[in-house]
């Protein structure tokens, strides 16, 4: 509109007689409005310096001279996390919003919002003086609800508020002052010159807040009515259009009566303006709201894969493709509208959720954890723990993720016990030691200083090692299946301590230098269930270690690939070595094996190893098939979630005795709870045949008591923590396992 016409309109509106019944009472109002309109026009038209000199003090030079361009910065968008089958796992957002083009927004919705907010939207420019003044007069006289600001002005204000990043910017965008209004008007005028009306309406409907954490028409349509915005009916559209004036006051979920009254006002306005017939309006006004709510929980807490979700979130916060800093990555994750395609299998996730929940209570002084990794790909199929996610400590909730490395879960992990004998056996086989290698393995041994050397070539101290599974002469098959400590003390010597450490490191285990001690083979290193599942998946795959891969691909808001995650696999042992280890560990899952006697056997090929640490702080069962590795752990924790003994702890109402606190007897059944279901999702693949089949026999009095890690009574009261590496004179005990 030319400025001469605009100012003429101001004068003409000011001279227009109001309704006779209220003429006397509104004369003063009309004069004030006309004067105010003239001031606003002057503020926009007159150069800033002259205007500041001639008008009120609050219209400052800085505000008037602000840039006249409004950045078309994309609205914050909701990120979605999906499982491997496309199931939605979680949303991440700062504002729950998914922009849609105008042609995907029902015409009824467009009509409703224009009717109640700016009926002359397609007829005026950025500033509708006629509509504004008439609205003010009408509102004062008979309660009409037409707003005073145009949709373009509202869009400018919403955009300025959204783009404000500092307290000063937020104050400037919301301050009740003539200065702010002048700036908004100048920006609105400029915006109208560079955008079509349809572009403005589309952006407005996508930026507007509809209450209840629903930003934009798409989120609002799904939230309140569980439909896409192109399917909105007149009644639904009127409800949503009525919310933008005051989303909290008219929230239909909290204040349904207010929302109903506001909706009916919109319907009547639409009828008055000819958008719908009066009979349609009357019929709809007599109908209920008919909400059909859909929730959009933000983050991982309510996800079926809560801790898998949190692991993925932490994993992506370390992803440079999302930004140079953690802050930038978080902003991209919560505002970027990303599509995250994870490798989580929902069926498997539900199985492990149920298993940990059934075996360990949320309030128990223990943590049950399960992790699943696919051999040959590293795909993380799920992680779960017994303590649910949340802030309510009295209910057993926590945000610590005990199933993943500290980098991603803030938990320090737990010692792994005899599950580390797996690494010693692999190091020995790689070094050419055959599975027939036998040692006389007494109940106790005192191994002298200088028997072992770390990776720096330094000798270690003496080591007093004890068995928990009897004594006799064992080979690698019987020694590993029965988890004989004194056998593995000798095998580690021949394979080399450093070689054993390197074998573990090659399969993703982080080994502190202080853990390069003789008792390394007994699991003195703290690890997570994810660490161990990935490590054992190496043998299951035929010898390739694949780094855990929770995410397959991340797409940007336009559906373009932002980051693909290829498999990161490396051969760490030959196929023959892998087949030999698999053949040995199959014994635990077969008749006579510690696991099988506790019901862990499957209908398909499987193998496993147990682990129990000193003082029964953690018990492990790491089992696998050719298609899936699953690490199961139950560990005692104190009030600060630090490791503590399981003995005497109550699990699901039943106290744990000393004899029950074993890998095969406690964590093994939890493993079977999960894998007994998951095996139905796997094909019946078989392990490769080993190069040598060794007779399963031993001499001596082995105590095959179905507990791979059952301690002797004397060792029960002796907790042996990792000791410093010796220099030839020190004590290199460091038993992490009580076998």
XYZ file of C-alpha atoms in Angstrom:
739
model
C 0.000 0.000 0.000
C 1.472 3.440 -0.928
C 2.313 5.514 2.110
C 0.018 8.381 1.062
C -2.898 5.951 0.933
C -1.884 4.453 4.248
C -1.889 7.809 6.040
C -5.161 8.763 4.382
C -6.637 5.541 5.752
C -5.532 6.515 9.217
C -7.325 9.844 8.955
C -10.415 8.294 7.397
C -10.657 5.585 10.074
C -10.288 8.163 12.787
C -13.205 10.117 11.266
C -15.504 7.098 10.793
C -18.424 7.263 13.265
C -18.583 4.284 15.625
C -21.899 2.525 16.311
C -24.530 5.003 17.595
C -25.041 3.182 20.863
C -21.444 3.572 21.874
C -20.498 6.737 20.006
C -20.112 8.951 23.008
C -18.054 6.525 25.011
C -15.659 5.783 22.146
C -14.891 9.254 20.872
C -11.844 9.514 23.077
C -10.719 6.030 22.088
C -10.990 6.879 18.381
C -8.872 9.964 18.785
C -6.191 8.079 20.721
C -6.123 5.298 18.136
C -5.806 7.728 15.270
C -2.948 9.524 16.970
C -1.242 6.225 17.785
C -1.584 5.057 14.207
C -0.098 8.294 12.972
C 2.877 7.849 15.289
C 3.481 4.325 14.026
C 3.300 5.436 10.404
C 5.743 8.200 11.144
C 8.097 5.808 12.873
C 8.178 3.578 9.835
C 8.352 6.313 7.170
C 10.519 9.014 8.720
C 14.291 8.373 8.872
C 15.424 7.150 12.242
C 17.431 10.228 13.269
C 14.603 12.652 12.638
C 12.044 10.391 14.272
C 14.085 9.917 17.423
C 14.468 13.657 17.739
C 10.747 14.258 17.435
C 9.129 11.394 19.354
C 9.069 9.543 22.642
C 12.310 8.515 24.305
C 11.621 4.750 24.232
C 11.882 4.720 20.421
C 15.645 4.675 20.529
C 18.012 5.345 17.697
C 19.433 1.808 17.966
C 16.061 0.138 17.524
C 14.874 2.313 14.678
C 18.110 1.828 12.782
C 18.161 -1.965 13.151
C 18.568 -3.965 9.896
C 15.394 -4.318 7.878
C 15.932 -7.965 6.946
C 14.550 -10.962 8.796
C 16.759 -14.019 8.430
C 14.937 -17.036 7.005
C 16.658 -19.378 9.427
C 15.058 -22.851 9.382
C 12.731 -23.572 12.261
C 13.998 -26.041 14.861
C 12.884 -29.509 13.786
C 12.318 -32.736 15.695
C 14.866 -35.521 15.266
C 13.608 -39.097 15.092
C 15.425 -42.257 16.150
C 14.370 -45.491 14.447
C 15.053 -49.165 15.084
C 16.455 -51.411 12.354
C 12.940 -52.328 11.190
C 11.745 -48.720 11.032
C 10.016 -48.706 14.419
C 10.158 -45.276 16.021
C 12.231 -45.433 19.213
C 12.467 -41.815 20.349
C 12.255 -38.113 19.554
C 14.918 -35.515 20.306
C 13.840 -31.900 20.167
C 14.181 -28.432 21.561
C 10.783 -27.661 20.042
C 8.578 -30.480 18.787
C 8.081 -29.385 15.195
C 8.061 -30.879 11.709
C 7.566 -28.271 8.979
C 5.184 -29.100 6.139
C 4.485 -27.220 2.886
C 1.265 -25.234 2.570
C -0.227 -27.685 0.073
C -0.082 -30.336 2.820
C -2.134 -28.203 5.197
C -5.896 -28.526 4.841
C -7.708 -25.538 3.345
C -10.007 -25.631 6.350
C -7.014 -24.946 8.582
C -5.843 -22.064 6.423
C -9.325 -20.542 6.453
C -9.686 -20.956 10.208
C -6.400 -19.279 11.098
C -6.978 -16.396 8.685
C -10.526 -15.889 9.929
C -9.605 -15.541 13.583
C -6.195 -13.896 13.252
C -6.212 -11.736 10.099
C -9.325 -11.841 7.927
C -7.957 -9.326 5.390
C -4.620 -11.168 5.119
C -4.756 -11.442 1.328
C -5.961 -7.836 0.900
C -3.498 -5.721 2.856
C 0.242 -5.346 3.160
C 2.366 -5.916 6.229
C 0.412 -3.288 8.180
C -3.398 -3.332 8.093
C -4.323 -0.035 9.710
C -7.960 -0.353 8.749
C -8.240 -3.855 10.165
C -6.202 -3.027 13.239
C -8.163 0.062 14.206
C -11.534 -1.470 13.456
C -10.560 -4.545 15.502
C -9.631 -2.376 18.452
C -12.863 -0.411 18.210
C -14.985 -3.529 17.793
C -13.273 -5.337 20.631
C -13.953 -2.373 22.879
C -17.607 -2.181 21.849
C -18.951 -5.694 21.416
C -16.272 -8.256 22.266
C -15.130 -9.334 18.815
C -11.939 -11.330 18.835
C -10.145 -10.230 15.681
C -6.515 -9.591 16.544
C -4.797 -6.269 16.002
C -1.561 -7.560 14.448
C -1.395 -8.978 10.958
C -0.169 -12.512 10.391
C 3.025 -11.045 8.942
C 3.595 -8.980 12.085
C 2.962 -12.024 14.253
C 5.368 -14.038 12.140
C 8.054 -11.405 12.609
C 7.596 -11.396 16.374
C 7.631 -15.214 16.614
C 10.744 -15.369 14.457
C 12.594 -12.771 16.513
C 11.766 -14.610 19.726
C 12.782 -17.951 18.259
C 16.091 -16.663 16.940
C 17.004 -14.867 20.163
C 19.980 -16.586 21.760
C 20.900 -14.204 24.593
C 18.922 -12.696 27.463
C 19.316 -9.265 25.900
C 17.927 -10.472 22.572
C 14.999 -12.162 24.301
C 14.190 -8.952 26.212
C 14.422 -6.916 23.012
C 12.104 -9.333 21.205
C 9.433 -9.314 23.929
C 9.669 -5.859 25.525
C 6.417 -3.890 25.672
C 7.629 -0.768 23.949
C 7.001 1.386 20.927
C 10.574 0.662 19.882
C 9.887 -3.042 19.515
C 6.673 -2.404 17.600
C 8.459 -0.048 15.220
C 11.164 -2.581 14.559
C 8.604 -5.337 13.946
C 6.677 -3.130 11.540
C 9.780 -2.253 9.551
C 10.773 -5.924 9.374
C 7.244 -6.971 8.403
C 7.112 -4.435 5.575
C 10.440 -5.642 4.232
C 9.420 -9.289 4.606
C 6.212 -8.764 2.637
C 8.223 -7.250 -0.209
C 10.333 -10.404 -0.598
C 7.789 -13.147 0.159
C 4.427 -14.124 -1.228
C 1.361 -14.350 0.957
C 1.349 -18.132 0.688
C 4.989 -18.297 1.777
C 4.170 -16.112 4.764
C 1.143 -18.200 5.733
C 3.123 -21.431 5.376
C 5.928 -20.173 7.621
C 3.454 -18.797 10.139
C 1.573 -22.087 10.455
C 4.871 -23.918 10.896
C 6.344 -21.561 13.492
C 3.237 -20.909 15.603
C 3.005 -22.505 19.044
C -0.178 -24.483 19.728
C 0.523 -25.409 23.350
C 1.367 -28.681 25.068
C 4.853 -28.706 23.466
C 3.344 -28.750 19.957
C 5.150 -26.310 17.680
C 3.790 -25.863 14.185
C 0.637 -27.204 12.621
C 2.010 -30.671 11.884
C 2.899 -31.424 15.502
C -0.372 -29.863 16.676
C -2.538 -31.912 14.297
C -0.889 -35.154 15.351
C -0.789 -34.270 19.031
C -4.402 -33.210 19.518
C -6.171 -35.260 16.859
C -3.677 -37.929 15.678
C -4.075 -36.891 12.038
C -1.825 -35.276 9.473
C -2.508 -31.560 8.848
C -3.980 -32.216 5.407
C -6.736 -34.301 7.022
C -7.948 -31.698 9.523
C -11.701 -31.167 9.592
C -13.374 -27.790 10.074
C -14.021 -28.557 13.740
C -10.441 -29.662 14.363
C -9.024 -26.713 12.448
C -11.146 -24.278 14.463
C -9.858 -25.813 17.708
C -6.239 -25.408 16.630
C -6.720 -21.920 15.202
C -8.156 -20.819 18.530
C -5.042 -21.871 20.416
C -2.480 -19.467 18.950
C -3.908 -16.483 20.811
C -3.059 -18.066 24.165
C -1.877 -21.690 23.891
C -1.743 -22.276 27.634
C -5.054 -20.656 28.572
C -6.952 -22.573 25.889
C -5.042 -25.859 26.131
C -7.776 -28.431 25.341
C -6.052 -31.186 27.298
C -5.939 -29.159 30.501
C -8.823 -26.720 30.047
C -11.324 -28.415 27.732
C -14.189 -26.020 28.564
C -12.127 -22.948 27.703
C -10.895 -24.628 24.529
C -14.464 -25.495 23.547
C -15.627 -21.905 24.000
C -12.666 -20.603 22.021
C -13.271 -23.146 19.232
C -16.914 -22.078 19.025
C -15.853 -18.452 18.722
C -13.665 -19.371 15.755
C -16.494 -21.331 14.142
C -18.900 -18.397 14.506
C -16.337 -15.990 13.053
C -15.853 -18.335 10.092
C -19.619 -18.412 9.550
C -19.877 -14.628 9.816
C -17.153 -14.271 7.215
C -18.797 -16.796 4.912
C -16.097 -19.483 5.238
C -18.754 -21.937 6.418
C -22.539 -21.713 6.567
C -24.327 -20.740 9.747
C -26.011 -24.139 9.861
C -22.611 -25.832 9.685
C -21.368 -23.614 12.473
C -24.409 -24.330 14.633
C -23.995 -28.088 14.189
C -20.273 -28.017 14.969
C -20.712 -25.674 17.924
C -23.032 -28.240 19.492
C -20.433 -31.023 19.156
C -17.650 -32.019 21.616
C -13.937 -31.416 21.073
C -13.301 -35.084 20.222
C -9.589 -34.993 21.028
C -7.464 -37.996 20.132
C -4.138 -37.288 21.769
C -0.788 -38.577 20.587
C 2.210 -38.000 22.841
C 5.666 -37.019 21.647
C 7.959 -37.807 24.616
C 11.243 -35.958 24.348
C 14.366 -38.065 24.793
C 14.952 -41.631 25.867
C 13.172 -42.028 29.201
C 9.942 -43.430 27.806
C 11.494 -45.364 24.927
C 11.159 -49.140 24.761
C 14.926 -49.036 24.261
C 15.735 -46.373 26.858
C 19.411 -47.141 27.457
C 20.057 -48.189 23.857
C 18.619 -44.803 22.932
C 20.819 -42.987 25.435
C 23.885 -44.862 24.197
C 23.095 -43.749 20.645
C 22.590 -40.178 21.811
C 25.973 -40.133 23.548
C 27.526 -41.848 20.533
C 26.254 -39.083 18.219
C 27.396 -36.333 20.569
C 30.878 -37.641 19.782
C 30.215 -37.512 16.024
C 32.120 -34.718 14.261
C 29.771 -34.849 11.265
C 27.155 -33.219 13.506
C 29.366 -30.311 14.533
C 32.779 -29.215 15.716
C 31.853 -29.106 19.411
C 29.585 -31.054 21.722
C 27.346 -27.991 21.968
C 27.005 -27.803 18.172
C 26.278 -31.514 17.952
C 23.628 -31.307 20.631
C 21.999 -28.377 18.850
C 22.017 -30.333 15.587
C 20.541 -33.339 17.334
C 17.756 -31.351 19.005
C 17.030 -28.784 16.269
C 18.168 -30.360 13.027
C 15.271 -32.668 12.170
C 17.626 -35.617 11.684
C 16.585 -39.146 10.893
C 18.716 -41.647 12.808
C 18.628 -45.203 11.528
C 19.887 -47.414 14.331
C 20.763 -51.117 14.383
C 18.574 -51.852 17.410
C 16.298 -54.878 16.942
C 13.031 -54.148 18.761
C 12.140 -57.824 19.257
C 15.509 -58.564 20.817
C 15.368 -55.353 22.845
C 12.056 -56.374 24.372
C 13.451 -59.810 25.214
C 16.420 -58.424 27.142
C 14.216 -55.789 28.814
C 12.029 -58.570 30.169
C 14.974 -60.732 31.203
C 16.712 -58.099 33.351
C 13.420 -56.956 34.844
C 12.439 -60.502 35.817
C 15.764 -61.291 37.493
C 16.777 -58.034 39.208
C 14.447 -55.486 40.779
C 14.810 -51.760 40.195
C 15.346 -51.118 43.922
C 17.611 -54.114 44.511
C 21.176 -53.318 45.541
C 22.374 -54.791 42.271
C 22.384 -54.114 38.574
C 21.381 -56.609 35.918
C 22.718 -55.880 32.443
C 22.477 -57.478 29.009
C 24.077 -56.417 25.728
C 23.664 -57.872 22.233
C 26.154 -57.590 19.368
C 25.912 -59.180 15.930
C 29.073 -61.077 14.887
C 30.603 -60.001 11.600
C 28.988 -56.546 11.576
C 29.263 -55.130 15.089
C 25.608 -54.147 14.922
C 24.382 -53.401 18.434
C 21.004 -55.132 18.653
C 20.124 -53.893 22.105
C 21.290 -53.104 25.621
C 19.210 -53.225 28.789
C 19.585 -52.887 32.523
C 17.439 -53.518 35.558
C 17.465 -49.959 36.884
C 15.051 -47.892 34.769
C 15.940 -44.482 33.427
C 14.892 -41.482 35.481
C 15.672 -39.187 38.405
C 13.693 -40.930 41.144
C 16.421 -42.681 43.130
C 13.921 -44.004 45.658
C 12.239 -45.893 42.808
C 15.594 -47.269 41.698
C 15.888 -44.989 38.685
C 19.185 -43.747 37.315
C 20.729 -42.073 34.300
C 23.915 -44.140 34.590
C 24.183 -46.575 31.701
C 25.897 -49.630 33.181
C 25.869 -51.580 29.897
C 28.270 -49.428 27.864
C 31.814 -48.091 28.265
C 32.281 -45.111 30.595
C 32.733 -42.815 27.587
C 29.069 -43.292 26.739
C 27.448 -44.206 30.025
C 29.443 -42.669 32.903
C 29.708 -46.037 34.652
C 33.154 -47.393 35.410
C 32.122 -50.966 34.577
C 32.785 -54.124 36.565
C 35.576 -56.680 36.747
C 34.859 -59.513 34.345
C 36.203 -62.530 36.223
C 37.023 -65.696 34.327
C 35.422 -64.476 31.101
C 38.942 -63.106 30.434
C 40.293 -66.663 30.142
C 38.835 -66.464 26.655
C 41.586 -63.991 25.732
C 44.291 -66.179 27.225
C 43.108 -69.212 25.271
C 43.087 -67.199 22.039
C 46.576 -65.794 22.721
C 47.842 -69.328 23.361
C 46.264 -70.800 20.227
C 47.598 -67.919 18.118
C 51.037 -68.620 19.562
C 50.826 -72.223 18.384
C 50.002 -73.837 21.717
C 47.612 -76.717 20.943
C 44.375 -77.365 22.826
C 45.959 -80.592 24.079
C 48.461 -78.633 26.170
C 48.237 -80.050 29.705
C 49.403 -78.808 33.085
C 49.264 -80.282 36.500
C 47.012 -77.765 38.193
C 47.013 -77.952 42.007
C 44.515 -76.249 44.250
C 46.967 -73.454 45.021
C 50.165 -72.184 43.447
C 52.713 -69.572 44.439
C 54.195 -68.237 41.222
C 57.540 -66.505 41.759
C 58.640 -63.021 40.848
C 59.759 -62.521 37.256
C 57.573 -65.277 35.795
C 55.513 -62.762 33.808
C 56.535 -59.695 31.829
C 54.314 -56.794 30.848
C 54.349 -55.102 27.448
C 57.203 -52.837 28.557
C 59.332 -55.877 29.349
C 59.107 -55.368 33.082
C 58.870 -58.373 35.343
C 55.943 -58.731 37.707
C 55.792 -59.761 41.338
C 54.852 -63.039 42.978
C 51.326 -64.383 42.595
C 49.388 -66.606 44.961
C 46.658 -68.163 42.851
C 43.909 -70.536 44.001
C 41.368 -72.749 42.290
C 37.666 -72.833 42.952
C 36.949 -75.846 40.753
C 39.247 -78.539 42.039
C 42.732 -79.698 41.146
C 44.271 -82.217 38.782
C 45.762 -82.301 35.307
C 43.868 -80.387 32.673
C 44.229 -79.539 29.015
C 42.948 -76.368 27.354
C 39.527 -77.887 26.736
C 38.883 -79.066 30.267
C 40.756 -76.139 31.822
C 38.627 -73.582 29.977
C 35.318 -75.393 30.355
C 35.881 -75.877 34.097
C 37.523 -72.490 34.505
C 40.619 -73.711 36.372
C 42.645 -70.790 37.686
C 45.947 -72.580 38.212
C 45.746 -74.043 34.689
C 45.321 -70.583 33.190
C 48.054 -69.108 35.348
C 50.435 -71.490 33.619
C 48.906 -71.077 30.163
C 49.199 -67.291 30.443
C 52.893 -67.693 31.272
C 53.521 -69.774 28.137
C 51.350 -67.586 25.893
C 52.871 -64.429 27.369
C 51.177 -61.845 29.565
C 51.697 -59.144 26.944
C 50.263 -61.348 24.190
C 47.210 -62.000 26.354
C 46.757 -58.294 27.002
C 47.130 -57.533 23.297
C 44.591 -60.204 22.427
C 42.049 -58.477 24.679
C 42.913 -55.041 23.297
C 42.518 -56.282 19.734
C 38.932 -57.148 20.636
C 38.022 -53.728 21.977
C 39.006 -54.084 25.641
C 40.699 -51.032 27.141
C 43.421 -52.283 29.477
C 44.954 -49.787 31.928
C 48.706 -50.196 32.274
C 48.233 -51.032 35.948
C 46.189 -54.079 34.930
C 49.106 -55.746 33.147
C 49.545 -58.140 36.068
C 49.624 -61.959 36.288
C 45.990 -62.102 37.359
C 44.931 -60.393 34.135
C 43.658 -63.766 32.917
C 41.212 -63.799 35.844
C 39.540 -60.564 34.776
C 40.938 -57.752 36.906
C 39.977 -55.202 34.244
C 36.626 -53.441 34.542
C 34.476 -53.687 31.444
C 30.873 -53.292 30.308
C 28.548 -55.942 28.957
C 28.762 -54.246 25.542
C 32.564 -54.606 25.636
C 32.309 -58.320 26.335
C 29.537 -59.040 23.840
C 31.602 -57.408 21.081
C 34.759 -59.279 22.136
C 33.089 -62.692 22.124
C 31.410 -61.874 18.815
C 34.906 -62.023 17.291
C 35.133 -65.791 17.789
C 31.491 -66.219 16.795
C 32.160 -64.471 13.466
C 35.072 -66.727 12.611
C 37.832 -64.424 13.850
C 36.876 -60.840 12.962
C 36.407 -58.222 15.651
C 33.893 -55.534 14.662
C 33.620 -52.358 16.693
C 30.134 -51.929 18.199
C 27.965 -50.139 15.638
C 24.739 -48.759 17.119
C 23.915 -46.501 14.155
C 23.644 -47.370 10.485
C 23.043 -43.931 8.973
C 22.047 -40.365 9.829
C 19.991 -38.292 7.379
C 19.579 -34.526 7.489
C 16.244 -32.713 7.472
C 16.077 -32.958 3.674
C 16.577 -36.727 3.696
C 20.148 -36.481 2.439
C 22.756 -38.755 3.984
C 24.746 -36.852 6.581
C 26.813 -39.780 7.837
C 26.973 -43.483 7.018
C 28.573 -45.920 9.424
C 30.366 -48.726 7.622
C 31.334 -51.882 9.433
C 34.694 -51.500 11.169
C 35.988 -55.045 11.277
C 39.483 -56.435 11.579
C 40.702 -59.997 11.634
C 42.143 -60.688 15.071
C 42.477 -64.471 14.866
C 42.419 -67.098 12.169
C 39.271 -69.023 11.351
C 40.896 -72.118 12.807
C 41.608 -70.416 16.122
C 38.053 -69.089 16.271
C 36.614 -72.506 15.444
C 38.783 -74.114 18.136
C 37.637 -71.651 20.808
C 34.004 -72.033 19.769
C 34.279 -75.799 19.967
C 35.726 -75.635 23.475
C 33.130 -73.183 24.781
C 30.254 -75.124 23.251
C 30.823 -77.526 26.110
C 29.285 -75.159 28.661
C 26.045 -75.235 26.671
C 25.952 -79.022 26.331
C 25.110 -81.824 28.787
C 27.696 -81.816 31.565
C 28.514 -78.127 31.083
C 28.138 -75.637 33.908
C 25.651 -73.546 31.951
C 23.608 -76.435 30.620
C 23.095 -77.768 34.157
C 21.539 -74.404 35.018
C 19.221 -74.528 32.027
C 21.131 -72.296 29.610
C 21.086 -74.687 26.657
C 19.503 -73.527 23.380
C 17.931 -75.319 20.442
C 20.624 -73.938 18.155
C 24.423 -73.980 18.226
C 25.744 -71.899 21.120
C 28.823 -71.439 23.290
C 29.517 -69.590 26.538
C 31.929 -68.702 29.318
C 31.278 -67.847 32.957
C 32.891 -65.339 35.267
C 32.684 -64.548 38.993
C 34.794 -61.903 40.693
C 36.282 -61.712 44.157
C 33.733 -61.156 46.909
C 31.054 -62.012 44.349
C 30.820 -58.388 43.259
C 29.893 -59.387 39.712
C 28.814 -62.612 38.030
C 28.940 -63.045 34.258
C 27.641 -65.296 31.535
C 28.858 -64.401 28.046
C 27.247 -66.670 25.497
C 26.872 -66.585 21.750
C 25.623 -68.252 18.603
C 27.068 -67.818 15.097
C 24.616 -64.907 14.677
C 24.502 -63.144 18.028
C 26.714 -62.558 21.064
C 25.021 -61.756 24.380
C 26.780 -60.704 27.563
C 24.821 -61.094 30.801
C 25.982 -59.653 34.114
C 24.555 -59.185 37.584
C 26.647 -57.017 39.895
C 26.217 -55.760 43.408
C 26.141 -51.986 43.866
C 25.972 -49.759 46.914
C 23.950 -46.577 47.402
C 26.434 -44.669 45.245
C 26.244 -47.276 42.457
C 29.793 -48.469 43.128
C 30.622 -52.214 43.089
C 29.630 -54.211 46.180
C 29.209 -57.876 47.066
C 26.126 -59.749 45.875
C 26.173 -62.089 48.849
C 23.217 -61.285 51.074
C 21.668 -58.963 48.486
C 17.986 -59.544 47.809
C 17.075 -60.021 44.138
C 13.370 -59.877 43.395
C 12.641 -60.676 47.024
C 15.049 -63.633 47.351
C 18.388 -63.228 49.184
C 21.517 -64.379 47.343
C 23.566 -66.934 49.261
C 27.282 -67.436 48.797
C 26.718 -70.657 46.863
C 24.259 -68.969 44.496
C 26.552 -66.108 43.559
C 28.112 -67.699 40.500
C 28.249 -66.912 36.810
C 26.425 -70.013 35.632
C 23.937 -70.100 38.489
C 22.904 -66.422 38.649
C 23.641 -64.545 35.418
C 23.340 -67.674 33.264
C 19.570 -68.009 33.809
C 19.103 -64.315 32.967
C 21.028 -64.920 29.743
C 18.744 -67.851 28.940
C 15.615 -65.806 29.700
C 16.632 -63.501 26.858
C 18.264 -65.929 24.435
C 15.531 -68.519 24.872
C 13.234 -66.036 23.144
C 15.763 -64.513 20.754
C 16.848 -67.902 19.359
C 13.527 -68.015 17.496
C 14.559 -64.900 15.574
C 17.826 -66.507 14.418
C 18.469 -69.014 11.670
C 20.030 -72.333 12.741
C 23.574 -71.592 11.596
C 26.343 -73.795 12.947
C 29.874 -73.075 14.091
C 32.718 -74.132 11.795
C 34.301 -77.466 12.640
C 37.532 -77.067 14.658
C 40.887 -78.175 13.222
C 41.411 -80.462 16.232
C 38.935 -82.210 18.448
C 40.392 -82.838 21.864
C 39.048 -85.484 24.171
C 37.314 -83.959 27.169
C 39.108 -85.650 29.991
C 41.204 -84.692 32.958
C 42.882 -86.395 35.850
C 42.542 -85.472 39.471
C 39.661 -84.413 41.663
C 37.872 -81.769 39.659
C 34.772 -80.548 41.436
C 32.226 -80.419 38.646
C 29.652 -78.672 40.808
C 27.968 -76.792 37.910
C 29.465 -73.509 39.092
C 32.366 -72.492 36.940
C 33.457 -69.995 39.518
C 32.519 -71.585 42.827
C 35.073 -70.430 45.404
C 36.802 -72.389 48.101
C 35.824 -71.415 51.605
C 39.282 -70.076 52.327
C 39.230 -67.706 49.395
C 35.802 -66.367 50.219
C 37.212 -64.072 52.871
C 40.208 -62.929 50.849
C 39.539 -60.144 48.394
C 42.459 -59.660 46.057
C 42.414 -56.429 44.107
C 44.732 -55.607 41.195
C 48.180 -55.090 42.656
C 50.870 -52.883 41.155
C 53.127 -54.501 38.590
C 56.109 -55.928 40.340
C 59.699 -55.072 39.510
C 60.884 -58.525 40.425
C 60.398 -58.002 44.128
C 56.727 -57.070 44.556
C 53.510 -59.029 44.957
C 51.684 -59.351 41.643
C 48.476 -60.870 42.994
C 45.571 -58.939 41.590
C 43.097 -61.826 41.399
C 39.968 -60.420 39.808
C 38.301 -63.844 39.934
C 37.919 -66.323 42.716
C 38.107 -69.539 40.668
